Coordinates of C-alpha atoms in Angstrom, one line a residue:
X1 CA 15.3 -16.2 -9.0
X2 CA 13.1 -19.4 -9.9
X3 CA 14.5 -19.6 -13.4
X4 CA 17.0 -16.2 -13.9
X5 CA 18.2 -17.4 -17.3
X6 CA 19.1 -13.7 -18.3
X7 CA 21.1 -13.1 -14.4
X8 CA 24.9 -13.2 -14.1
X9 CA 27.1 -15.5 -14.8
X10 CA 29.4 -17.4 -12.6
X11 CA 32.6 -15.3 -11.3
X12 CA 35.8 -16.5 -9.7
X13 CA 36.2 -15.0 -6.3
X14 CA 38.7 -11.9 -6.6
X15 CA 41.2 -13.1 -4.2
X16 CA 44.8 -12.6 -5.9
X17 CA 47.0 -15.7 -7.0
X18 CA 49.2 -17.0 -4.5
X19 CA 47.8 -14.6 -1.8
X20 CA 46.6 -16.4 1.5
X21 CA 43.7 -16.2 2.8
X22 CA 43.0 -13.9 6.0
X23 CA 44.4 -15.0 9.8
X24 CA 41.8 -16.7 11.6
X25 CA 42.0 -14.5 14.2
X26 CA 41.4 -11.6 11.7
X27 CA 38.4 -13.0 10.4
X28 CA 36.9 -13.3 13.7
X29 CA 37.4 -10.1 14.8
X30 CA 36.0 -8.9 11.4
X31 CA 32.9 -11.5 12.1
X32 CA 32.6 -9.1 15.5
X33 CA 32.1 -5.9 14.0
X34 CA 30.1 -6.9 11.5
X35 CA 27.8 -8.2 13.9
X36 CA 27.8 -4.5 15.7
X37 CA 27.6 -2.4 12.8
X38 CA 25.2 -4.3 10.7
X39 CA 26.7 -5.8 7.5
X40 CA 26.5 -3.7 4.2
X41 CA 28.7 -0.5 4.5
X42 CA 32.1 -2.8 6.2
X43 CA 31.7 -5.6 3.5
X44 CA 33.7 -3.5 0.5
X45 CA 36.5 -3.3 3.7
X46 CA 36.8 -6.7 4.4
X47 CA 36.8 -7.7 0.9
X48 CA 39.6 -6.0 0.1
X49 CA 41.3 -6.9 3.0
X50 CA 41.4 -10.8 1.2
X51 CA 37.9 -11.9 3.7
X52 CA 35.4 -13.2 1.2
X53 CA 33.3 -15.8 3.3
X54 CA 29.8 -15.3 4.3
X55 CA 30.3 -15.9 8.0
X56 CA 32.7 -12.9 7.6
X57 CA 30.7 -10.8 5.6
X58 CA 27.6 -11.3 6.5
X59 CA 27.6 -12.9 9.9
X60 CA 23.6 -12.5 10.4
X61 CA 23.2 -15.5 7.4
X62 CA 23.4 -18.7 8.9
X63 CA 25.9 -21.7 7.6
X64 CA 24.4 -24.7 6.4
X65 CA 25.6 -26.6 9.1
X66 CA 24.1 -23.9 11.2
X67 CA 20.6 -24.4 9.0
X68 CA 20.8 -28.2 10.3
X69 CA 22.2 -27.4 13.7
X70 CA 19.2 -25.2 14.2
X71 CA 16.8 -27.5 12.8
X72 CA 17.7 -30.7 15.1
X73 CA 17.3 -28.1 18.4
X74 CA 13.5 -27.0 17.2
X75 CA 12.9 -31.0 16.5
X76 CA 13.5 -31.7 20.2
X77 CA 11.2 -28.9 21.6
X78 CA 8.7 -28.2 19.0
X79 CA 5.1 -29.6 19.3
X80 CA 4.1 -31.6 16.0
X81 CA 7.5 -31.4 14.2
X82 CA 9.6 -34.2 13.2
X83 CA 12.8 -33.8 11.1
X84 CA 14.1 -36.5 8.4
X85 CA 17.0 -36.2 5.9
X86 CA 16.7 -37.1 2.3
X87 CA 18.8 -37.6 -1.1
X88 CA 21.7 -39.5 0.3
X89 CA 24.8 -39.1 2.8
X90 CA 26.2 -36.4 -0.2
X91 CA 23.5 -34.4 -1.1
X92 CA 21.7 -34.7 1.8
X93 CA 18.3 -32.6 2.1
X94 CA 16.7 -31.2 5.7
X95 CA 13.0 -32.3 5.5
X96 CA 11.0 -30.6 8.5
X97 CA 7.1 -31.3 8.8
X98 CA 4.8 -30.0 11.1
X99 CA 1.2 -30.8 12.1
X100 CA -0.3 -29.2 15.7
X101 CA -1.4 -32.2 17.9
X102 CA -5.1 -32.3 18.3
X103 CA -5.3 -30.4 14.6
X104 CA -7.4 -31.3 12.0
X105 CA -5.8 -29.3 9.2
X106 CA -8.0 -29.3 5.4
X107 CA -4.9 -27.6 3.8
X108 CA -1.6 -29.6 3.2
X109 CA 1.5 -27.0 2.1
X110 CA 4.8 -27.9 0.4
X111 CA 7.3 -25.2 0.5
X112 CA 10.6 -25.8 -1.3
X113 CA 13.5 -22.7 -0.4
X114 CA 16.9 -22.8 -2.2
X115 CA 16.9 -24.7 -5.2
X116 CA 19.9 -22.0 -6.2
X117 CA 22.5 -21.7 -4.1
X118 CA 23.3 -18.4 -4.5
X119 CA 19.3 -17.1 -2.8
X120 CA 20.8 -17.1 -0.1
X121 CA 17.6 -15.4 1.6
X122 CA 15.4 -17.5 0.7
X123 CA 16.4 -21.0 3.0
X124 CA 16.7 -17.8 6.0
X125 CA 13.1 -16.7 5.4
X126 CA 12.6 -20.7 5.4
X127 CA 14.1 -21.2 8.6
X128 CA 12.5 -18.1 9.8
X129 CA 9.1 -19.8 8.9
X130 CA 10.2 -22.9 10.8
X131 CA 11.4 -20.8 14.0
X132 CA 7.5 -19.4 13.5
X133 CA 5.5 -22.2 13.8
X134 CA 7.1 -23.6 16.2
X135 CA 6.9 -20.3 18.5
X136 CA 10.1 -18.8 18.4
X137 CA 9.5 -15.5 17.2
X138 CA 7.0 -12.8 17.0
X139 CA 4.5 -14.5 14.6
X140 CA 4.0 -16.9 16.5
X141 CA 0.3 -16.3 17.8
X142 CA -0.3 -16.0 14.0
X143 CA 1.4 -19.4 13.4
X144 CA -0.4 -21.1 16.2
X145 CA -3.9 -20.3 14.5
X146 CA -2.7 -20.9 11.4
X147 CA -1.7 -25.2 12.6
X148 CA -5.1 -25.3 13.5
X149 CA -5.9 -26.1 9.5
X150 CA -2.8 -26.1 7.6
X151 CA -0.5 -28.1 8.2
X152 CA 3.5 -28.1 6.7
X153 CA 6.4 -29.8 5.0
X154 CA 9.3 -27.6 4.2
X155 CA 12.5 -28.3 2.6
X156 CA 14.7 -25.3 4.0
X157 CA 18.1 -25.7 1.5
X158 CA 17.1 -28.0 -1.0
X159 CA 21.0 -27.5 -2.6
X160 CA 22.8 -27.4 0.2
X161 CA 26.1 -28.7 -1.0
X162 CA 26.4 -25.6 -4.0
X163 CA 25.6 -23.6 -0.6
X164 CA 28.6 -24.1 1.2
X165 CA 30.2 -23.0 -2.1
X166 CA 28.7 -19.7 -1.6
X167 CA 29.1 -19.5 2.1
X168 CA 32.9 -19.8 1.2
X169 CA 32.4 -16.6 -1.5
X170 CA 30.9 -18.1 -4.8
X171 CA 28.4 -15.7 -4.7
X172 CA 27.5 -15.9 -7.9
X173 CA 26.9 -19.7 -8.1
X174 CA 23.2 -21.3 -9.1
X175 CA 23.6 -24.9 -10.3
X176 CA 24.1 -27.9 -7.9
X177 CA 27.4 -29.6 -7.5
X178 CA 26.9 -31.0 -11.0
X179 CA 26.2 -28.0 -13.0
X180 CA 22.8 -28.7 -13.5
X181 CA 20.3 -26.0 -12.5
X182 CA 17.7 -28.1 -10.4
X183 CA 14.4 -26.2 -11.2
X184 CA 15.2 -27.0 -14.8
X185 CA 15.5 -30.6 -14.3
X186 CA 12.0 -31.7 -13.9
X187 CA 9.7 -33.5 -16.2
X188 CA 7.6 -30.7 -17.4
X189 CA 8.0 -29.5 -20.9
X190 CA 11.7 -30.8 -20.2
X191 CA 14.0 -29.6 -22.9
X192 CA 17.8 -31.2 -23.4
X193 CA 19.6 -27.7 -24.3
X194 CA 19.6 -24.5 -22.4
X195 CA 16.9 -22.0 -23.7
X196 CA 19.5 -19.0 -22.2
X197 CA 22.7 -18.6 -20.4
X198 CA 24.0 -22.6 -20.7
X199 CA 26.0 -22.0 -17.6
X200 CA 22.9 -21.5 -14.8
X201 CA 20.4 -23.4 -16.9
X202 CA 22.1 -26.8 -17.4
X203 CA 19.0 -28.5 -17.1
X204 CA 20.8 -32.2 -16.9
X205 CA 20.8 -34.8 -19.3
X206 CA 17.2 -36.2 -18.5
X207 CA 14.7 -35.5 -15.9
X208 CA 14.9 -36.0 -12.6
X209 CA 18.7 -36.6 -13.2
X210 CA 20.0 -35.2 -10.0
X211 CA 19.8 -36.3 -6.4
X212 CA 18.3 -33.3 -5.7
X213 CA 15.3 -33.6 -7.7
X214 CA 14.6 -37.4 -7.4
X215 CA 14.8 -36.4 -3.3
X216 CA 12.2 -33.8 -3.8
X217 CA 10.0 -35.3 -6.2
X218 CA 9.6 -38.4 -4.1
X219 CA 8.8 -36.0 -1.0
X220 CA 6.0 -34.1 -3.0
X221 CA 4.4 -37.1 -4.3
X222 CA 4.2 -38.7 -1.2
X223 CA 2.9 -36.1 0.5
X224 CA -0.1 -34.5 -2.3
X225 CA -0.2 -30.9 -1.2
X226 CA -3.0 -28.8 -1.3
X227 CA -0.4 -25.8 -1.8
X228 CA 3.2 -26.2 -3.6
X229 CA 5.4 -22.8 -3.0
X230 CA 8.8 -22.5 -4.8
X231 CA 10.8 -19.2 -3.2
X232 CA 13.5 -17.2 -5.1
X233 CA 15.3 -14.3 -5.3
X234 CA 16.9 -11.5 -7.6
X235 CA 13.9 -9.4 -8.0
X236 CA 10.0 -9.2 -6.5
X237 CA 7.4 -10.9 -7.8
X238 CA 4.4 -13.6 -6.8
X239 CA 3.7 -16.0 -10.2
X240 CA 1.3 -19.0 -10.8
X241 CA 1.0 -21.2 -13.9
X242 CA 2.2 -21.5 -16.1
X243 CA 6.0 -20.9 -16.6
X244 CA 7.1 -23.0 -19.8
X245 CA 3.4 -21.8 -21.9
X246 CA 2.1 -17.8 -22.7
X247 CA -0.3 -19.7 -25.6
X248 CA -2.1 -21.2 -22.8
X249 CA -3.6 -20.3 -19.5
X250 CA -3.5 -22.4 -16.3
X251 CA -7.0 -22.7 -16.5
X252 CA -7.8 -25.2 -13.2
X253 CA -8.2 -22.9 -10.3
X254 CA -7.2 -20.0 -11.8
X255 CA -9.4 -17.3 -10.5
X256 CA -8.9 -18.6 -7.1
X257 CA -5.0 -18.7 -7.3
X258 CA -5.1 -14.9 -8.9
X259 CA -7.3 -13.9 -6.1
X260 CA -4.2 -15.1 -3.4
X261 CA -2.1 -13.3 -5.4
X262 CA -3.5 -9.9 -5.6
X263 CA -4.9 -10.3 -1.4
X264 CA -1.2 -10.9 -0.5
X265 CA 0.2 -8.5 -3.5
X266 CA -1.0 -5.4 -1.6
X267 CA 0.0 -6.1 1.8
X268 CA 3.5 -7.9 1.3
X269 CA 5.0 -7.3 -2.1
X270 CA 3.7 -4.3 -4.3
X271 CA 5.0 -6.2 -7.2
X272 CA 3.9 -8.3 -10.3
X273 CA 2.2 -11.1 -10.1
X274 CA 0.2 -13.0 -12.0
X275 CA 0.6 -16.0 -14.8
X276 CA 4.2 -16.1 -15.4
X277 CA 4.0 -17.2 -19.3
X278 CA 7.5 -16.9 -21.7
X279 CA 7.5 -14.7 -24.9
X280 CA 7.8 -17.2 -27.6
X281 CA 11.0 -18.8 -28.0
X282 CA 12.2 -18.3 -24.6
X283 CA 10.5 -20.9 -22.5
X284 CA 10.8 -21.6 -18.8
X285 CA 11.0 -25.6 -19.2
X286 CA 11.2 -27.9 -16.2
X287 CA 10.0 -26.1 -13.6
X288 CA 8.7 -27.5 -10.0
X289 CA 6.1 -25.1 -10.5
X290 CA 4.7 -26.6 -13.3
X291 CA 5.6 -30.1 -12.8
X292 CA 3.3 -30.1 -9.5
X293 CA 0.9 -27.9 -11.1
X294 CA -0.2 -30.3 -14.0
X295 CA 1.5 -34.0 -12.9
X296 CA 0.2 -33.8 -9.2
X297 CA -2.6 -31.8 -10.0
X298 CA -2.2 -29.4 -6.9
X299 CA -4.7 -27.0 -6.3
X300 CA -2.8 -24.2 -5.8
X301 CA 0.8 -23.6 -7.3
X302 CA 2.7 -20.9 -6.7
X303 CA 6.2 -19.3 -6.9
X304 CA 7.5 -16.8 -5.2
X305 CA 10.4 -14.2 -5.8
X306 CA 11.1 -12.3 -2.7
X307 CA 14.0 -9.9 -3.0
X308 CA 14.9 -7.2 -5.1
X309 CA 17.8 -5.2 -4.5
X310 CA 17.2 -1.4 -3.2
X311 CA 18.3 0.5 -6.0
X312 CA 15.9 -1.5 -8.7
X313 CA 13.1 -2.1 -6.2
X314 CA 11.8 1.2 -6.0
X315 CA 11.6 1.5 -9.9
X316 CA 10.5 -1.5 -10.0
X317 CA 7.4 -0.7 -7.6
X318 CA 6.8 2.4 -9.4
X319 CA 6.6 1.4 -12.9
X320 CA 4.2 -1.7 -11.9
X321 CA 1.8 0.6 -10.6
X322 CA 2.0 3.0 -13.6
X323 CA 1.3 -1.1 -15.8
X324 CA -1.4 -2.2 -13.7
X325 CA -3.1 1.3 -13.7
X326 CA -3.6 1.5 -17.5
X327 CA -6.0 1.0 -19.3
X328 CA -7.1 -2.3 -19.4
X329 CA -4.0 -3.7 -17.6
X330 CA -6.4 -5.2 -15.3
X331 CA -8.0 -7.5 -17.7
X332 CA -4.8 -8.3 -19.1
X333 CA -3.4 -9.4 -15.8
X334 CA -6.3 -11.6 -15.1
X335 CA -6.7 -13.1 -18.5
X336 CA -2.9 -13.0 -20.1
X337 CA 0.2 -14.2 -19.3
X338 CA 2.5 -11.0 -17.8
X339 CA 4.7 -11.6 -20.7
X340 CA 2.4 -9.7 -22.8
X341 CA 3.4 -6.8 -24.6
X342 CA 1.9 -4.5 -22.2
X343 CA 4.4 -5.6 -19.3
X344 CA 7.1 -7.1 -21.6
X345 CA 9.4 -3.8 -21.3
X346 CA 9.1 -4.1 -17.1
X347 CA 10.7 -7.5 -17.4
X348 CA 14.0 -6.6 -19.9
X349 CA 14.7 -4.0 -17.0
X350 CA 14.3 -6.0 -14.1
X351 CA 14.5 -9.6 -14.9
X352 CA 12.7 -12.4 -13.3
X353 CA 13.2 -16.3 -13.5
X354 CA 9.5 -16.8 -14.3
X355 CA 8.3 -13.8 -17.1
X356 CA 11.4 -13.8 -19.7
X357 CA 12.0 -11.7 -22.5
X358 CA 14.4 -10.9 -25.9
X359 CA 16.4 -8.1 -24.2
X360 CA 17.4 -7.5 -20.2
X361 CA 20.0 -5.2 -19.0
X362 CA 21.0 -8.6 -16.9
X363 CA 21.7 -10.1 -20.2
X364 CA 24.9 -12.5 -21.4
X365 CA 26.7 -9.5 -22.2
X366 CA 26.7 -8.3 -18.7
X367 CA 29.0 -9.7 -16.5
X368 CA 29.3 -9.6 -12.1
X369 CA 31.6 -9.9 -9.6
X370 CA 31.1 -11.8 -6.7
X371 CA 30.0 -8.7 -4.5
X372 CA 27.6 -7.9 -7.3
X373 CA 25.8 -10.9 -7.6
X374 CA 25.5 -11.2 -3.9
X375 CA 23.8 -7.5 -3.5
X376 CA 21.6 -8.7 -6.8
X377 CA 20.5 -12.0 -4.7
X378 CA 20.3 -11.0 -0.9
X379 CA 20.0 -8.6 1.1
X380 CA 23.2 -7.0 2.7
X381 CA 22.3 -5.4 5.8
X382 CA 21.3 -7.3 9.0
X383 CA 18.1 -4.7 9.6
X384 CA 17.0 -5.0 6.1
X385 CA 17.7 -9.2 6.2
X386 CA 15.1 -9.4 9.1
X387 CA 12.7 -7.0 7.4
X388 CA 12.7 -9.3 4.6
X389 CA 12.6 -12.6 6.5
X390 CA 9.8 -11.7 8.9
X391 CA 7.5 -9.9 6.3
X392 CA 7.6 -13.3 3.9
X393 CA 6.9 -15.1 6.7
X394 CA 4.1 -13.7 7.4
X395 CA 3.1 -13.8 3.4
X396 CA 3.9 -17.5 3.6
X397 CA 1.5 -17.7 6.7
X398 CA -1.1 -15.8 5.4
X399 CA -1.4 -17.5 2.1
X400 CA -2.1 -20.9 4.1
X401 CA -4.9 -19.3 6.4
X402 CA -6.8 -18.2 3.1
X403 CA -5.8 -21.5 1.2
X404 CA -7.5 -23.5 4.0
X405 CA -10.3 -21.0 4.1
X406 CA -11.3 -21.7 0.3
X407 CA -10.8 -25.7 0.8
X408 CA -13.4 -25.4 3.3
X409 CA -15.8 -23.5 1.8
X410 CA -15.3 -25.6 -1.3
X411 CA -16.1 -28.5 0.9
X412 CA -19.0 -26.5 2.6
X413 CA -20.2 -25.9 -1.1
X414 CA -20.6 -29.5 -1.8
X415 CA -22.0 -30.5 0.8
X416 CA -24.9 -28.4 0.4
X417 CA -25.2 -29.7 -3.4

């Protein structure tokens, strides 16, 4: 989730005092037949059985040294990529850019996976991406045409040392190394306290405090996007500017932004989207999305939440069509924020980091075990994992083909006048 003030709190891994962890040799074998049977249904087993890492549990995710390992192979063999490393020997940050040789791309996209540690899906459906453009999987012909006027810089696991954390079965764990939840931490309507849940929205004692978020923000300065795309998890949802403001519409670009939205909304998400917008008093403050929005003055600012966990995702697909087929809901989602009273009741029962409310059944009260927080965040099942990794992939790709589209009719546009 970009900014899941109301989602669970931090929980100690369940292993008993003084008990030791599992053999080696057991884990392995448990890494095995997981791999066969396909993650979900043998997880409860294991976990009992004292195995609580993600290797064991969920062998289809990949390590972060596995993230990097990968990585450095494409660099060698892929056309137009080059691979740097950023924020320092302890917090370093995997940087991958890629522009097709002989290109001439009009459309310049930023997109920044795994600000919290515990999405774990979203650096796999970064990595994914990567794999795609450089012609590794089966969107590649799609990718290919895509280069030819968008070119990319992704940050794949932009927290990578709160990752190994929840590799080693912190599930539930958010902030980076120092507490400090990094898409709060940025100077955009930056606020010293928590607004909700102090524990996974730290947001630092100043801007730009961490490593993590002087790293990124020199990267998207120096590069000026055309796009900026922020991907979470915890629920499904596609959100533009603004996050931190409901009094206020983002008003540059907006119809064009909504229009992406609502093109990809039908294909890849059947979920809200829209201006993301707080109900008054609980702001979203901080934000990437915001900060590159209004202080870079990118065209087209986006965030992205791309999992939802079964049992909520079907109500949550059901009740969005019953909002957005009301009366008038249409002119409300194009000309209010979605925390509006008409969709304000959606968001208390399945909360999302971007469109807050009062009340959420994810609220402080509530309180998760490891497992719990996992299922909320990622998907558990190796078939379901790809389904989700391939199908944003695509979204990502797509939103970039119609990005560059606009930029050059825009330029078109003018040249005529």
């Amino acid at each position: 989730l970009f900014v899941p003030s109301e989602r669970p709190a931090r929980a100690q891994p369940p292993r008993r005092r003084n008990e030791a962890p599992a053999p080696r040799s057991a884990r392995l074998a448990a890494s095995s037949s997981l791999r066969r049977s396909g993650g979900r249904r043998d997880a409860g087993r294991l976990r009992a059985e004292g195995m609580e890492s993600m290797d064991v549990l969920y062998p289809f995710y990949h390590t972060t040294e596995a993230i990097t390992a990968e990585l450095k192979r494409l660099a060698e063999s892929c056309p137009g990529m080059s691979l740097q490393q950023v924020g320092g020997p302890e917090r370093s940050i995997d940087v991958v850019t890629i522009r097709a040789p002989g290109s001439a791309p009009v459309n310049k996209n930023f997109l920044l996976f795994g600000e919290h540690s515990r999405e774990l899906i979203s650096p796999e459906s970064g990595l994914h991406l990567v794999r795609s453009l450089c012609g590794e999987t089966d969107l590649s012909a799609q990718a290919k045409e895509v280069l030819q006027e968008s070119e990319f810089q992704i940050v794949v696991n932009a927290n990578p040392v709160s990752r190994k954390r929840v590799e080693a079965g912190d599930f539930c764990l958010r902030v980076n190394p120092d507490g400090v939840d990094l898409n709060r931490n940025w100077a955009e309507e930056w606020q010293p306290s928590a607004v909700l849940e102090p524990a996974d929205t730290n947001p630092g004692p100043s801007p730009f405090s961490e490593p993590e978020t002087k790293a990124l923000k020199a990267l998207v300065e120096d590069y000026r996007p055309t796009t900026f795309l922020t991907i979470h998890s915890g629920t499904k949802g596609m959100y533009m500017p603004w996050a931190y403001d409901m009094e206020h519409l983002a008003a540059r670009n907006r119809p064009q932004m909504m229009q992406i939205l609502k093109d990809l909304d039908s294909e890849h998400c059947e979920c809200p989207f829209g201006a993301a917008g707080r109900e008054v008093g609980y702001s979203c403050p901080g934000t990437c999305l915001d900060y590159v929005y209004d202080k870079l003055q990118t065209p087209y600012a986006f965030a992205f939440e791309i999992y939802a966990n079964p049992a909520e995702e079907e109500d949550l697909k059901q009740r969005w069509q019953e909002k957005i087929s009301a009366k008038d809901a249409e002119f409300l989602q194009m000309n209010a924020h979605l925390a509006s009273e008409h969709f304000k009741d959606l968001f208390a029962d399945h909360p999302s980091s971007f469109v807050q409310v009062r009340s959420s059944k994810h609220h402080l009260a509530s309180r998760h075990s490891n497992s719990d927080c996992f299922d909320l965040f990622n998907p558990g099942d190796a078939s379901e994992y790809r389904g989700v990794v391939e199908n944003w992939s695509a979204a990502y790709l797509q939103m970039a083909a119609m990005i560059a589209k606009n930029v050059k009719g825009n330029a078109t546009a003018r040249a005529v006048v």
